CSV table of C-alpha atoms in Angstrom, one decimal:
chain,number,residue,atom,x,y,z
A,1,MET,CA,-49.4,-32.7,17.4
A,2,ASN,CA,-46.8,-35.1,16.9
A,3,LYS,CA,-45.7,-38.2,18.9
A,4,VAL,CA,-42.3,-37.4,19.6
A,5,ASP,CA,-42.2,-38.6,23.1
A,6,GLN,CA,-43.5,-42.0,21.8
A,7,LEU,CA,-39.4,-42.2,19.6
A,8,ASN,CA,-36.8,-44.7,20.6
A,9,TYR,CA,-33.6,-45.9,19.6
A,10,ASN,CA,-34.7,-48.6,18.1
A,11,GLN,CA,-37.0,-46.9,15.4
A,12,LEU,CA,-34.6,-44.5,15.1
A,13,LYS,CA,-32.0,-47.1,13.6
A,14,VAL,CA,-34.8,-48.3,11.1
A,15,PHE,CA,-35.4,-45.0,10.0
A,16,ILE,CA,-31.7,-44.5,9.4
A,17,ALA,CA,-31.7,-47.8,7.4
A,18,VAL,CA,-34.2,-47.4,5.2
A,19,TYR,CA,-33.3,-44.1,4.2
A,20,GLU,CA,-30.0,-45.3,3.3
A,21,HIS,CA,-31.0,-47.9,1.7
A,22,GLY,CA,-33.9,-48.1,0.1
A,23,GLN,CA,-34.6,-51.2,0.7
A,24,SER,CA,-36.8,-53.3,3.8
A,25,HIS,CA,-35.0,-55.9,3.2
A,26,GLN,CA,-31.3,-54.4,3.4
A,27,ALA,CA,-32.1,-52.3,6.3
A,28,ALA,CA,-33.5,-55.3,8.1
A,29,ASN,CA,-30.5,-57.3,7.5
A,30,GLU,CA,-28.3,-54.6,9.1
A,31,LEU,CA,-30.0,-54.2,11.9
A,32,GLY,CA,-30.7,-58.3,12.2
A,33,ILE,CA,-34.9,-57.8,12.1
A,34,THR,CA,-36.5,-59.4,10.2
A,35,ALA,CA,-38.5,-57.3,7.4
A,36,SER,CA,-42.0,-57.3,8.7
A,37,GLY,CA,-40.6,-56.2,12.0
A,38,VAL,CA,-39.2,-53.1,9.7
A,39,SER,CA,-42.1,-52.3,7.9
A,40,ARG,CA,-44.3,-52.0,11.9
A,41,THR,CA,-42.1,-50.1,12.8
A,42,LEU,CA,-42.7,-47.4,9.8
A,43,LYS,CA,-45.8,-47.3,10.4
A,44,ILE,CA,-45.3,-46.9,13.9
A,45,LEU,CA,-42.9,-43.4,12.8
A,46,ARG,CA,-45.7,-43.1,10.0
A,47,ASP,CA,-48.0,-42.0,12.9
A,48,ILE,CA,-45.7,-40.1,15.1
A,49,PHE,CA,-45.2,-38.0,12.2
A,50,LYS,CA,-48.1,-37.3,10.4
A,51,ASP,CA,-46.4,-38.4,7.2
A,52,SER,CA,-45.6,-40.8,5.0
A,53,LEU,CA,-41.8,-40.4,5.0
A,54,PHE,CA,-40.7,-43.2,2.4
A,55,VAL,CA,-43.0,-43.6,-0.6
A,56,ARG,CA,-42.5,-47.0,-2.8
A,57,ARG,CA,-41.2,-47.0,-6.0
A,58,ASN,CA,-39.7,-50.1,-8.1
A,59,SER,CA,-36.3,-48.8,-7.7
A,60,GLY,CA,-37.1,-49.8,-3.6
A,61,PHE,CA,-38.0,-46.3,-0.9
A,62,VAL,CA,-38.2,-42.8,-2.0
A,63,ALA,CA,-37.2,-40.5,0.9
A,64,THR,CA,-39.8,-37.3,1.2
A,65,GLU,CA,-39.3,-34.1,2.1
A,66,LYS,CA,-40.3,-34.6,5.8
A,67,ALA,CA,-37.6,-37.6,5.7
A,68,HIS,CA,-35.2,-35.8,4.1
A,69,GLN,CA,-35.8,-33.2,7.0
A,70,LEU,CA,-35.9,-35.2,10.2
A,71,ILE,CA,-32.8,-37.9,8.6
A,72,PRO,CA,-29.8,-35.2,10.3
A,73,LEU,CA,-31.6,-34.7,13.6
A,74,ALA,CA,-32.4,-38.7,13.8
A,75,ARG,CA,-28.7,-39.4,13.1
A,76,ASP,CA,-27.4,-37.2,15.5
A,77,LEU,CA,-30.0,-38.9,18.3
A,78,VAL,CA,-28.5,-42.5,17.0
A,79,ALA,CA,-24.8,-40.5,17.9
A,80,ASP,CA,-25.8,-39.8,21.7
A,81,TYR,CA,-27.3,-42.9,21.8
A,82,GLN,CA,-24.6,-45.2,20.7
A,83,ARG,CA,-22.0,-42.5,23.1
A,84,LEU,CA,-24.2,-43.9,25.6
A,85,GLU,CA,-23.9,-47.1,25.1
A,86,GLN,CA,-20.2,-47.3,24.6
A,87,GLN,CA,-19.9,-45.4,27.6
A,88,HIS,CA,-22.2,-47.2,29.9
A,89,SER,CA,-24.3,-50.3,28.8
A,90,VAL,CA,-22.1,-53.8,29.7
A,91,PHE,CA,-22.0,-55.5,26.6
A,92,THR,CA,-23.1,-59.0,27.1
A,93,PRO,CA,-22.3,-61.3,23.2
A,94,ALA,CA,-24.6,-63.6,24.4
A,95,GLU,CA,-27.4,-61.5,24.5
A,96,SER,CA,-26.3,-59.5,21.2
A,97,GLY,CA,-27.5,-59.9,17.9
A,98,GLY,CA,-27.4,-58.1,14.3
A,99,GLN,CA,-26.1,-59.2,11.1
A,100,TYR,CA,-23.2,-58.5,9.3
A,101,VAL,CA,-22.1,-59.0,6.1
A,102,ILE,CA,-18.7,-59.6,5.5
A,103,HIS,CA,-16.7,-60.2,1.3
A,104,ALA,CA,-13.4,-62.4,0.9
A,105,TYR,CA,-11.5,-63.0,-1.2
A,106,ASP,CA,-12.4,-66.9,-2.2
A,107,GLU,CA,-8.6,-68.1,-0.3
A,108,PHE,CA,-10.1,-66.5,2.6
A,109,ILE,CA,-14.0,-67.8,3.1
A,110,TYR,CA,-13.2,-71.1,4.9
A,111,ALA,CA,-11.2,-69.0,7.5
A,112,VAL,CA,-13.6,-66.3,8.2
A,113,GLN,CA,-16.3,-69.3,8.3
A,114,LYS,CA,-14.3,-71.1,11.2
A,115,VAL,CA,-13.4,-68.0,12.7
A,116,ILE,CA,-17.7,-67.3,13.2
A,117,ARG,CA,-17.8,-71.3,13.9
A,118,ASN,CA,-15.9,-71.3,16.3
A,119,GLU,CA,-15.2,-67.9,18.0
A,120,ILE,CA,-17.9,-65.5,17.7
A,121,LEU,CA,-21.3,-68.0,17.9
A,122,THR,CA,-19.8,-70.0,20.4
A,123,GLU,CA,-20.0,-66.7,22.6
A,124,ALA,CA,-22.7,-65.0,20.8
A,125,PRO,CA,-25.4,-67.7,19.3
A,126,ASN,CA,-27.6,-65.0,18.0
A,127,MET,CA,-25.8,-63.1,15.7
A,128,LYS,CA,-26.0,-64.1,12.3
A,129,PHE,CA,-23.2,-64.2,9.5
A,130,ASP,CA,-23.8,-63.3,5.5
A,131,VAL,CA,-20.0,-64.0,4.1
A,132,ARG,CA,-20.0,-63.5,0.2
A,133,VAL,CA,-16.6,-64.4,-2.0
A,134,LEU,CA,-15.0,-60.2,-3.2
A,135,THR,CA,-14.8,-60.0,-6.3
A,136,ARG,CA,-14.6,-56.0,-6.7
A,137,ASP,CA,-13.5,-53.2,-4.9
A,138,CYS,CA,-16.1,-52.7,-2.3
A,139,SER,CA,-14.8,-49.7,-1.3
A,140,SER,CA,-18.0,-47.0,-1.2
A,141,ASP,CA,-20.2,-50.3,0.0
A,142,LEU,CA,-17.1,-49.8,3.3
A,143,ALA,CA,-17.7,-46.9,3.4
A,144,ASN,CA,-21.6,-46.6,4.0
A,145,GLY,CA,-21.8,-49.7,5.8
A,146,ASP,CA,-23.4,-51.5,3.3
A,147,VAL,CA,-20.4,-53.6,4.1
A,148,ASP,CA,-19.3,-54.4,7.5
A,149,PHE,CA,-16.0,-56.3,6.8
A,150,VAL,CA,-13.3,-57.1,3.5
A,151,VAL,CA,-11.0,-59.5,4.4
A,152,VAL,CA,-8.3,-59.0,1.4
A,153,TYR,CA,-4.7,-59.1,0.4
A,154,GLU,CA,-3.8,-55.7,0.2
A,155,ALA,CA,-5.9,-52.7,2.0
A,156,PHE,CA,-8.5,-50.5,0.2
A,157,ASN,CA,-7.3,-46.9,-0.5
A,158,GLY,CA,-9.7,-44.5,1.2
A,159,LYS,CA,-9.8,-42.1,4.1
A,160,HIS,CA,-13.7,-43.3,5.2
A,161,LEU,CA,-12.2,-46.5,5.4
A,162,ASN,CA,-9.3,-48.5,7.9
A,163,ALA,CA,-7.6,-51.3,7.5
A,164,GLU,CA,-5.5,-54.1,10.2
A,165,MET,CA,-3.0,-56.6,9.3
A,166,PHE,CA,-3.8,-59.7,10.9
A,167,SER,CA,-0.8,-61.3,9.1
A,168,ALA,CA,2.3,-60.4,7.3
A,169,THR,CA,2.7,-62.4,3.6
A,170,ASP,CA,6.2,-63.8,4.1
A,171,SER,CA,6.1,-67.2,1.9
A,172,LEU,CA,5.5,-68.2,-1.5
A,173,TYR,CA,4.5,-71.2,-2.9
A,174,ILE,CA,4.5,-72.7,-6.3
A,175,LEU,CA,1.4,-75.1,-7.2
A,176,ALA,CA,1.0,-77.5,-10.0
A,177,ARG,CA,-0.3,-81.1,-10.7
A,178,SER,CA,1.5,-83.9,-8.7
A,179,GLY,CA,4.0,-85.6,-11.4
A,180,HIS,CA,4.7,-82.1,-12.8
A,181,PRO,CA,8.2,-81.7,-14.9
A,182,VAL,CA,8.5,-78.4,-12.5
A,183,PHE,CA,9.0,-80.5,-9.4
A,184,GLU,CA,12.3,-82.1,-10.8
A,185,GLN,CA,14.3,-79.0,-11.9
A,186,ALA,CA,15.3,-75.6,-9.7
A,187,ILE,CA,13.1,-73.4,-8.7
A,188,SER,CA,14.4,-70.7,-11.6
A,189,LEU,CA,12.5,-68.2,-13.2
A,190,THR,CA,14.3,-69.8,-16.8
A,191,ASN,CA,12.7,-73.0,-15.6
A,192,LEU,CA,9.4,-71.3,-14.3
A,193,ALA,CA,8.8,-69.3,-18.0
A,194,HIS,CA,8.6,-72.4,-19.8
A,195,TYR,CA,4.9,-73.5,-18.6
A,196,PRO,CA,1.6,-71.2,-18.5
A,197,CYS,CA,0.8,-69.0,-15.6
A,198,LEU,CA,-3.0,-69.8,-14.0
A,199,GLU,CA,-4.0,-66.9,-12.3
A,200,ILE,CA,-5.9,-66.7,-9.2
A,201,ASP,CA,-7.3,-63.2,-9.9
A,202,ASN,CA,-10.2,-61.3,-7.7
A,203,TYR,CA,-10.0,-58.2,-9.0
A,204,ASP,CA,-6.7,-57.2,-9.7
A,205,ASP,CA,-5.1,-54.6,-10.2
A,206,LEU,CA,-2.1,-55.7,-13.0
A,207,SER,CA,-2.2,-56.4,-15.7
A,208,ASN,CA,-0.6,-59.5,-16.4
A,209,PRO,CA,0.5,-61.8,-13.7
A,210,LEU,CA,3.2,-61.1,-11.7
A,211,LEU,CA,5.3,-64.0,-13.2
A,212,VAL,CA,4.2,-63.1,-15.8
A,213,ASP,CA,5.8,-59.8,-15.9
A,214,LEU,CA,8.5,-61.0,-14.0
A,215,CYS,CA,10.0,-63.7,-16.6
A,216,ARG,CA,9.5,-60.6,-19.3
A,217,GLU,CA,11.6,-58.2,-17.2
A,218,TYR,CA,13.9,-60.4,-17.6
A,219,GLY,CA,14.2,-61.4,-21.4
A,220,LEU,CA,11.9,-64.6,-21.0
A,221,ASN,CA,8.6,-65.5,-22.2
A,222,MET,CA,5.9,-67.1,-19.8
A,223,GLU,CA,2.7,-67.8,-21.5
A,224,VAL,CA,-0.8,-67.2,-19.6
A,225,GLU,CA,-3.3,-69.9,-19.1
A,226,GLY,CA,-6.1,-68.1,-18.0
A,227,TYR,CA,-7.6,-66.1,-15.0
A,228,THR,CA,-10.3,-67.3,-12.5
A,229,ASP,CA,-11.3,-66.0,-8.6
A,230,SER,CA,-11.8,-69.4,-8.1
A,231,VAL,CA,-9.4,-71.5,-6.1
A,232,ALA,CA,-12.1,-74.8,-6.8
A,233,THR,CA,-11.6,-73.9,-10.3
A,234,ALA,CA,-8.2,-73.3,-10.4
A,235,MET,CA,-6.9,-76.6,-8.8
A,236,ARG,CA,-9.2,-78.7,-11.0
A,237,LEU,CA,-8.3,-76.9,-14.3
A,238,LEU,CA,-4.5,-77.2,-12.1
A,239,SER,CA,-5.1,-81.1,-12.7
A,240,GLU,CA,-5.7,-81.1,-16.3
A,241,SER,CA,-2.9,-78.8,-17.7
A,242,ASP,CA,0.3,-78.0,-17.3
A,243,ALA,CA,-0.2,-75.2,-15.6
A,244,ILE,CA,1.6,-73.0,-12.7
A,245,ILE,CA,0.8,-71.1,-10.1
A,246,LEU,CA,2.1,-69.1,-8.1
A,247,VAL,CA,0.5,-67.9,-4.3
A,248,CYS,CA,0.9,-66.3,-1.5
A,249,ASN,CA,-1.9,-67.6,0.8
A,250,GLU,CA,-0.9,-69.9,3.5
A,251,PHE,CA,-4.9,-71.0,3.5
A,252,THR,CA,-4.5,-72.0,-0.4
A,253,ARG,CA,-1.4,-74.0,0.1
A,254,GLU,CA,-3.5,-76.0,3.0
A,255,LEU,CA,-5.8,-76.4,0.9
A,256,VAL,CA,-3.5,-78.4,-1.5
A,257,ASP,CA,-2.5,-80.8,1.2
A,258,MET,CA,-6.2,-82.3,1.0
A,259,LEU,CA,-5.8,-82.6,-2.9
A,260,PRO,CA,-4.1,-85.6,-4.0
A,261,GLY,CA,-3.7,-84.7,-7.4
A,262,ILE,CA,-1.9,-81.5,-6.6
A,263,ARG,CA,1.8,-80.6,-5.5
A,264,TRP,CA,3.1,-76.9,-4.2
A,265,GLN,CA,7.0,-76.2,-3.4
A,266,LYS,CA,8.2,-73.3,-1.7
A,267,MET,CA,10.0,-70.3,-3.5
A,268,PRO,CA,13.6,-69.8,-3.2
A,269,ASN,CA,14.1,-66.7,-1.3
A,270,ASP,CA,15.5,-64.9,-3.7
A,271,LEU,CA,13.3,-65.3,-6.3
A,272,ALA,CA,10.1,-64.5,-3.9
A,273,THR,CA,11.9,-61.5,-2.7
A,274,LEU,CA,12.1,-60.3,-6.5
A,275,CYS,CA,8.0,-61.1,-6.4
A,276,ARG,CA,7.1,-58.9,-3.4
A,277,THR,CA,9.2,-56.5,-4.1
A,278,ARG,CA,7.5,-56.0,-7.8
A,279,ARG,CA,4.1,-56.3,-5.9
A,280,ARG,CA,4.5,-53.8,-3.4
A,281,LYS,CA,5.5,-51.1,-6.3
A,282,HIS,CA,1.9,-51.4,-6.4
A,283,ARG,CA,0.1,-52.0,-3.0
A,284,ASP,CA,1.8,-52.9,0.0
A,285,ILE,CA,1.2,-56.7,0.8
A,286,GLY,CA,-0.5,-58.6,3.2
A,287,ASN,CA,-3.9,-60.2,4.9
A,288,TYR,CA,-6.0,-57.2,6.2
A,289,LEU,CA,-9.2,-56.6,7.6
A,290,VAL,CA,-10.8,-53.6,6.3
A,291,TYR,CA,-14.1,-52.2,7.7
A,292,GLY,CA,-15.2,-48.2,7.3
A,293,LYS,CA,-15.5,-45.8,10.3
A,294,THR,CA,-19.2,-45.5,10.6
A,295,ASN,CA,-20.5,-47.7,12.9
A,296,GLN,CA,-18.7,-48.0,16.6
A,297,SER,CA,-20.8,-50.4,18.0
A,298,GLN,CA,-19.4,-52.2,21.4
A,299,ALA,CA,-20.9,-55.6,18.8
A,300,TYR,CA,-19.4,-54.3,16.1
A,301,LEU,CA,-15.5,-53.9,17.6
A,302,TRP,CA,-16.1,-56.5,19.6
A,303,VAL,CA,-16.7,-59.1,15.9
A,304,LYS,CA,-14.3,-57.4,14.6
A,305,ALA,CA,-11.4,-57.9,17.2
A,306,ARG,CA,-12.1,-61.8,16.9
A,307,LEU,CA,-12.5,-61.4,13.2
A,308,ILE,CA,-8.5,-59.9,13.6
A,309,ASN,CA,-7.6,-62.6,16.4
A,310,GLY,CA,-9.0,-65.6,15.2
A,311,LEU,CA,-7.7,-65.0,12.0
A,312,ALA,CA,-4.3,-64.0,12.2
A,313,ASN,CA,-3.7,-67.0,15.0
A,314,SER,CA,-5.6,-69.7,12.3
A,315,TRP,CA,-2.8,-68.0,9.5
A,316,ARG,CA,-0.2,-69.1,12.1
A,317,VAL,CA,-1.5,-72.6,12.2
A,318,ALA,CA,-1.8,-72.5,8.5
A,319,ALA,CA,1.9,-71.6,8.2
A,320,ALA,CA,3.7,-74.0,10.8
A,321,ARG,CA,2.4,-76.9,9.4
A,322,GLU,CA,4.7,-75.8,6.0
């Protein structure tokens, strides 16, 4: 006879995580426990259901027929537990754990880490965060819970995703090396077209840098210096060439103030408006926290709120230093 009366909430969460990820270490990361803890729980579950539940292969765990039969019931039970948690439990950040995976454009990484350090871990020291540079569209990873949050300029599309803007993109800036002749001239398309454009390119959906296309619309020829998804690399390349960069990120401009070899200048409003209008033909621009709809735990919602508020405040502080 099955020992179903021994089942508990945490065991069900482990079962679902292993089923969805097919890897014990990924399940462990999601739940904020150790891989050995996952293994111990699987051993208990196998004893309860008198079935191996998962067969180990080179590619990871493969669910048995029994596991496929159990997963809908397990998900329903976990959903009920989560509703109970949300409605009747008292969330205490200091006692909350778990690991959260965050992907962000390189320009946002420092700001995200700063919010985590100063505004989240001070209240919830047991939480863990895996913050990585975003270089691709990870909509499916967000939807299925493999990635918890993404910080981007434009919100991803997808009916299984949510996006909240934490700041609007207002000012645009031209970056170049100190002593660059562009700073001795008026900032106009005609003058900018004399210099090659270096693009900080994450997973851009434009065939050419925005400035290059805009110059071509007005019969001007701007060369492309190259592409990089690394802000550090972009700054090194700028310092060694006559290339220029167009940025709309206050955190990047704030960084430039710390680099003696690089300068910035604000783009005139009329030219900035031209750039913003053309960019919005592809996607609404702004700075967003994007997340899925699967996790509605109190801890998750608390982390989300702290990220949005912290990034918004950091953006305002950076913009005020212009």
